[in-house]
C-alpha cells in the first residue's frame, strides 16, 4: 500500500465547476504539500500546511491531522487550472524530512 | 530574483555511460534536493544537500550520487546508466534544511533519455 494515496487519479470538469482532490496518508508527518505540475514539466508549490486551512485566490487547502487526510479545492475552475496536482508529505520519522509523493491527480478543465 | 536553474535541459545517453546534471539554487538558498520522476513510479526523492553535506538519501542504488559546492550549486551523477534511468530529474532549493519546512522552489528539470 502506498503511503500517500490520491483520489481521483483523473478528473475532467467543465469551466466554472467546484473541484475537490483528496489526499490520504499513513505516516506521521510534519507537513503536507500540494504541488502543481503543468504539461511542460515545471512544478510549482501551491501550499504547505501542517494544520487547518489555507487559501490562495481560488485555491483552498485543508488538512485533518487526526484523520490523516487533506483536500485541495478549486473554486470557479478555469481551463488554465488543467495540470497534475500532487500531494506530498514530509515524514517526520527517521528520514529527516524526506518527501513522499502521491501519484498525482490529472485535472482537465474544459471550456 | 532568478529562479532555480538546471542544466542541461535535455540529454540523451547510451547504456553504460555516466551523466552529470547541474542545479543552481535561488540566491541565498542553502538546501538543494533532487527528485526523479518517471511515468511508472511518479516523483521520488533522491537526496538532499545542505551546506555541502548530504543530509538524507532516498532508496536509490549507489550509482546515484551527488555533491554540493560552497556556493550551494549542486550536481548529481549517475554512473553506468540503465534504460530505467530515463526520467525527468528535478531539483528544488530552499532557504533551510527540508525538515524545517521552508518552502521549496523547483527547477524546470533535466529530461534524461537512455538508449
Short mmCIF file of C-alpha atoms in Angstrom, two decimals:
data_model
loop_
_atom_site.label_atom_id
_atom_site.label_comp_id
_atom_site.label_asym_id
_atom_site.label_seq_id
_atom_site.Cartn_x
_atom_site.Cartn_y
_atom_site.Cartn_z
CA UNK A 1 0.00 0.00 0.00
CA UNK A 2 1.29 3.44 -0.92
CA UNK A 3 1.99 5.74 1.98
CA UNK A 4 0.28 8.62 0.14
CA UNK A 5 -2.91 7.97 -1.80
CA UNK A 6 -4.64 10.50 -4.01
CA UNK A 7 -8.10 10.42 -5.50
CA UNK A 8 -9.30 10.66 -8.12
CA UNK A 9 -6.46 9.75 -10.48
CA UNK A 10 -8.11 11.62 -13.33
CA UNK A 11 -10.70 14.36 -13.25
CA UNK A 12 -12.48 16.16 -16.06
CA UNK A 13 -14.56 19.23 -15.23
CA UNK A 14 -16.42 21.98 -17.03
CA UNK A 15 -15.23 25.53 -16.63
CA UNK A 16 -16.72 27.09 -13.54
CA UNK A 17 -17.18 23.86 -11.58
CA UNK A 18 -16.01 23.39 -7.99
CA UNK A 19 -13.26 20.77 -7.82
CA UNK A 20 -12.02 18.66 -4.93
CA UNK A 21 -8.88 16.49 -4.93
CA UNK A 22 -8.23 14.25 -1.95
CA UNK A 23 -5.04 13.01 -0.32
CA UNK A 24 -4.75 10.38 2.42
CA UNK A 25 -1.52 9.35 4.09
CA UNK A 26 -0.48 6.65 6.51
CA UNK A 27 2.75 8.01 8.05
CA UNK A 28 3.32 10.59 10.72
CA UNK A 29 4.05 13.89 9.08
CA UNK A 30 5.41 17.30 9.93
CA UNK A 31 3.90 18.98 6.86
CA UNK A 32 1.87 18.32 3.74
CA UNK A 33 2.48 19.94 0.38
CA UNK A 34 0.27 20.46 -2.62
CA UNK A 35 2.17 20.85 -5.88
CA UNK A 36 1.03 21.72 -9.39
CA UNK A 37 2.75 20.36 -12.48
CA UNK A 38 1.91 21.68 -15.92
CA UNK A 39 2.45 19.65 -19.12
CA UNK A 40 5.87 21.24 -19.66
CA UNK A 41 7.06 19.54 -16.50
CA UNK A 42 7.71 22.51 -14.20
CA UNK A 43 6.45 22.12 -10.64
CA UNK A 44 5.03 24.93 -8.55
CA UNK A 45 4.47 24.63 -4.83
CA UNK A 46 0.88 25.68 -4.09
CA UNK A 47 0.57 25.12 -0.36
CA UNK A 48 2.50 23.81 2.59
CA UNK A 49 0.38 23.14 5.65
CA UNK A 50 0.58 21.31 8.92
CA UNK A 51 -2.86 22.16 10.32
CA UNK A 52 -6.13 23.85 9.45
CA UNK A 53 -6.77 25.59 6.19
CA UNK A 54 -5.02 27.88 3.72
CA UNK A 55 -6.45 29.92 0.87
CA UNK A 56 -4.77 31.50 -2.12
CA UNK A 57 -7.04 33.04 -4.73
CA UNK A 58 -9.41 30.34 -5.98
CA UNK A 59 -7.46 27.55 -4.28
CA UNK A 60 -8.16 26.25 -0.79
CA UNK A 61 -6.26 23.51 1.01
CA UNK A 62 -7.37 21.82 4.21
CA UNK A 63 -5.81 19.19 6.40
CA UNK A 64 -7.19 16.96 9.17
CA UNK A 65 -4.23 15.61 11.12
CA UNK A 66 -6.32 13.15 13.18
CA UNK A 67 -7.86 11.61 10.07
CA UNK A 68 -4.59 11.86 8.06
CA UNK A 69 -6.42 13.49 5.19
CA UNK A 70 -6.09 16.63 3.12
CA UNK A 71 -8.19 18.17 0.37
CA UNK A 72 -7.40 20.68 -2.35
CA UNK A 73 -10.36 22.67 -3.61
CA UNK A 74 -10.53 24.83 -6.72
CA UNK A 75 -13.46 27.20 -6.95
CA UNK A 76 -14.72 28.53 -10.30
CA UNK A 77 -12.34 26.27 -12.24
CA UNK A 78 -10.75 27.53 -15.44
CA UNK A 79 -9.01 25.75 -18.35
CA UNK A 80 -5.69 27.17 -17.15
CA UNK A 81 -6.11 25.07 -13.99
CA UNK A 82 -5.56 21.98 -16.14
CA UNK A 83 -2.49 20.30 -14.68
CA UNK A 84 -1.39 17.41 -12.50
CA UNK A 85 -1.85 18.08 -8.79
CA UNK A 86 0.49 16.21 -6.49
CA UNK A 87 0.23 15.72 -2.76
CA UNK A 88 3.46 15.18 -0.84
CA UNK A 89 4.04 14.62 2.85
CA UNK A 90 7.12 15.28 4.89
CA UNK A 91 7.76 12.23 7.04
CA UNK A 92 8.99 13.28 10.49
CA UNK A 93 10.27 9.80 11.26
CA UNK A 94 13.84 8.66 10.82
CA UNK A 95 14.09 10.01 7.30
CA UNK A 96 14.96 13.60 8.32
CA UNK A 97 12.35 15.32 6.27
CA UNK A 98 12.14 13.02 3.27
CA UNK A 99 9.26 13.93 0.95
CA UNK A 100 6.88 11.12 0.00
CA UNK A 101 4.72 11.80 -3.04
CA UNK A 102 1.31 10.69 -4.20
CA UNK A 103 0.87 9.57 -7.79
CA UNK A 104 -0.92 12.78 -8.72
CA UNK A 105 -4.37 13.77 -9.97
CA UNK A 106 -4.61 14.81 -13.60
CA UNK A 107 -7.17 17.59 -13.93
CA UNK A 108 -8.60 18.70 -17.24
CA UNK A 109 -10.96 21.68 -17.28
CA UNK A 110 -12.99 22.05 -20.47
CA UNK A 111 -14.19 25.48 -21.66
CA UNK B 1 15.35 37.16 -8.22
CA UNK B 2 16.33 34.38 -10.60
CA UNK B 3 14.68 31.01 -10.07
CA UNK B 4 16.23 27.59 -9.82
CA UNK B 5 18.13 26.70 -12.98
CA UNK B 6 19.07 23.26 -14.22
CA UNK B 7 21.45 22.30 -16.98
CA UNK B 8 21.25 20.71 -19.38
CA UNK B 9 17.51 20.68 -20.05
CA UNK B 10 17.63 17.62 -22.29
CA UNK B 11 20.16 14.85 -22.53
CA UNK B 12 20.46 11.60 -24.47
CA UNK B 13 22.93 9.00 -23.27
CA UNK B 14 23.74 5.38 -24.03
CA UNK B 15 23.51 2.48 -21.58
CA UNK B 16 26.69 2.14 -19.55
CA UNK B 17 27.68 5.79 -19.82
CA UNK B 18 27.65 8.22 -16.95
CA UNK B 19 25.96 11.60 -16.69
CA UNK B 20 26.29 14.72 -14.55
CA UNK B 21 23.39 17.11 -14.03
CA UNK B 22 23.71 20.57 -12.55
CA UNK B 23 21.41 22.68 -10.38
CA UNK B 24 21.85 26.31 -9.36
CA UNK B 25 19.57 27.27 -6.46
CA UNK B 26 17.91 30.59 -5.81
CA UNK B 27 20.41 33.06 -4.40
CA UNK B 28 20.60 32.69 -0.63
CA UNK B 29 19.12 29.20 -0.58
CA UNK B 30 21.38 26.64 1.07
CA UNK B 31 19.33 23.47 0.68
CA UNK B 32 19.14 21.60 -2.61
CA UNK B 33 17.11 18.44 -3.11
CA UNK B 34 16.96 16.16 -6.11
CA UNK B 35 13.98 14.15 -7.36
CA UNK B 36 13.40 11.60 -10.08
CA UNK B 37 10.08 11.48 -11.95
CA UNK B 38 9.05 8.57 -14.15
CA UNK B 39 5.64 7.63 -15.56
CA UNK B 40 5.61 4.39 -13.58
CA UNK B 41 6.95 5.47 -10.19
CA UNK B 42 5.98 9.13 -10.16
CA UNK B 43 8.11 11.51 -8.13
CA UNK B 44 10.74 10.00 -5.86
CA UNK B 45 13.17 11.69 -3.51
CA UNK B 46 16.83 11.16 -4.41
CA UNK B 47 18.83 13.20 -1.89
CA UNK B 48 19.10 16.45 -0.01
CA UNK B 49 22.17 18.63 0.44
CA UNK B 50 22.61 21.43 2.91
CA UNK B 51 25.82 23.38 3.43
CA UNK B 52 27.80 20.90 1.29
CA UNK B 53 26.63 17.91 3.35
CA UNK B 54 24.27 15.17 2.25
CA UNK B 55 21.57 15.07 4.90
CA UNK B 56 19.31 12.41 3.53
CA UNK B 57 19.14 9.93 0.69
CA UNK B 58 16.21 8.14 -0.88
CA UNK B 59 16.06 4.48 -1.81
CA UNK B 60 18.30 4.54 -4.88
CA UNK B 61 21.36 2.45 -5.75
CA UNK B 62 24.88 3.72 -5.21
CA UNK B 63 25.12 4.59 -8.91
CA UNK B 64 23.28 7.77 -7.98
CA UNK B 65 25.44 10.28 -6.19
CA UNK B 66 25.65 14.00 -5.73
CA UNK B 67 27.52 16.83 -4.17
CA UNK B 68 27.07 20.45 -3.23
CA UNK B 69 29.61 23.21 -3.60
CA UNK B 70 30.35 26.11 -1.29
CA UNK B 71 28.18 28.43 -3.44
CA UNK B 72 25.25 25.98 -2.90
CA UNK B 73 25.25 24.82 -6.52
CA UNK B 74 24.72 21.09 -6.71
CA UNK B 75 25.48 18.32 -9.12
CA UNK B 76 24.14 14.82 -9.33
CA UNK B 77 25.87 11.99 -11.11
CA UNK B 78 24.53 8.71 -12.40
CA UNK B 79 27.09 6.10 -13.39
CA UNK B 80 26.64 3.00 -15.54
CA UNK B 81 23.35 4.24 -16.94
CA UNK B 82 20.47 1.82 -17.36
CA UNK B 83 17.39 2.17 -19.55
CA UNK B 84 15.29 2.57 -16.40
CA UNK B 85 17.19 5.73 -15.51
CA UNK B 86 15.33 7.57 -18.26
CA UNK B 87 13.37 10.18 -16.36
CA UNK B 88 12.81 13.82 -15.57
CA UNK B 89 15.28 14.88 -12.88
CA UNK B 90 14.13 17.83 -10.83
CA UNK B 91 15.99 19.83 -8.27
CA UNK B 92 14.49 22.16 -5.71
CA UNK B 93 16.03 24.74 -3.43
CA UNK B 94 15.01 26.01 -0.04
CA UNK B 95 16.34 28.51 2.49
CA UNK B 96 17.00 25.86 5.13
CA UNK B 97 17.03 22.13 5.73
CA UNK B 98 13.96 20.22 4.49
CA UNK B 99 12.81 19.21 7.96
CA UNK B 100 12.48 22.88 8.93
CA UNK B 101 9.62 23.10 6.45
CA UNK B 102 10.61 26.12 4.44
CA UNK B 103 9.00 26.32 1.02
CA UNK B 104 10.75 24.55 -1.84
CA UNK B 105 11.19 26.07 -5.28
CA UNK B 106 11.56 23.68 -8.17
CA UNK B 107 13.68 23.99 -11.27
CA UNK B 108 12.41 23.13 -14.78
CA UNK B 109 14.07 19.72 -14.74
CA UNK B 110 16.50 17.81 -16.92
CA UNK B 111 14.94 15.18 -19.15
CA UNK B 112 17.35 12.28 -19.48
CA UNK B 113 16.82 9.62 -22.12
CA UNK B 114 18.95 6.48 -22.01
CA UNK B 115 19.10 4.42 -25.21
#
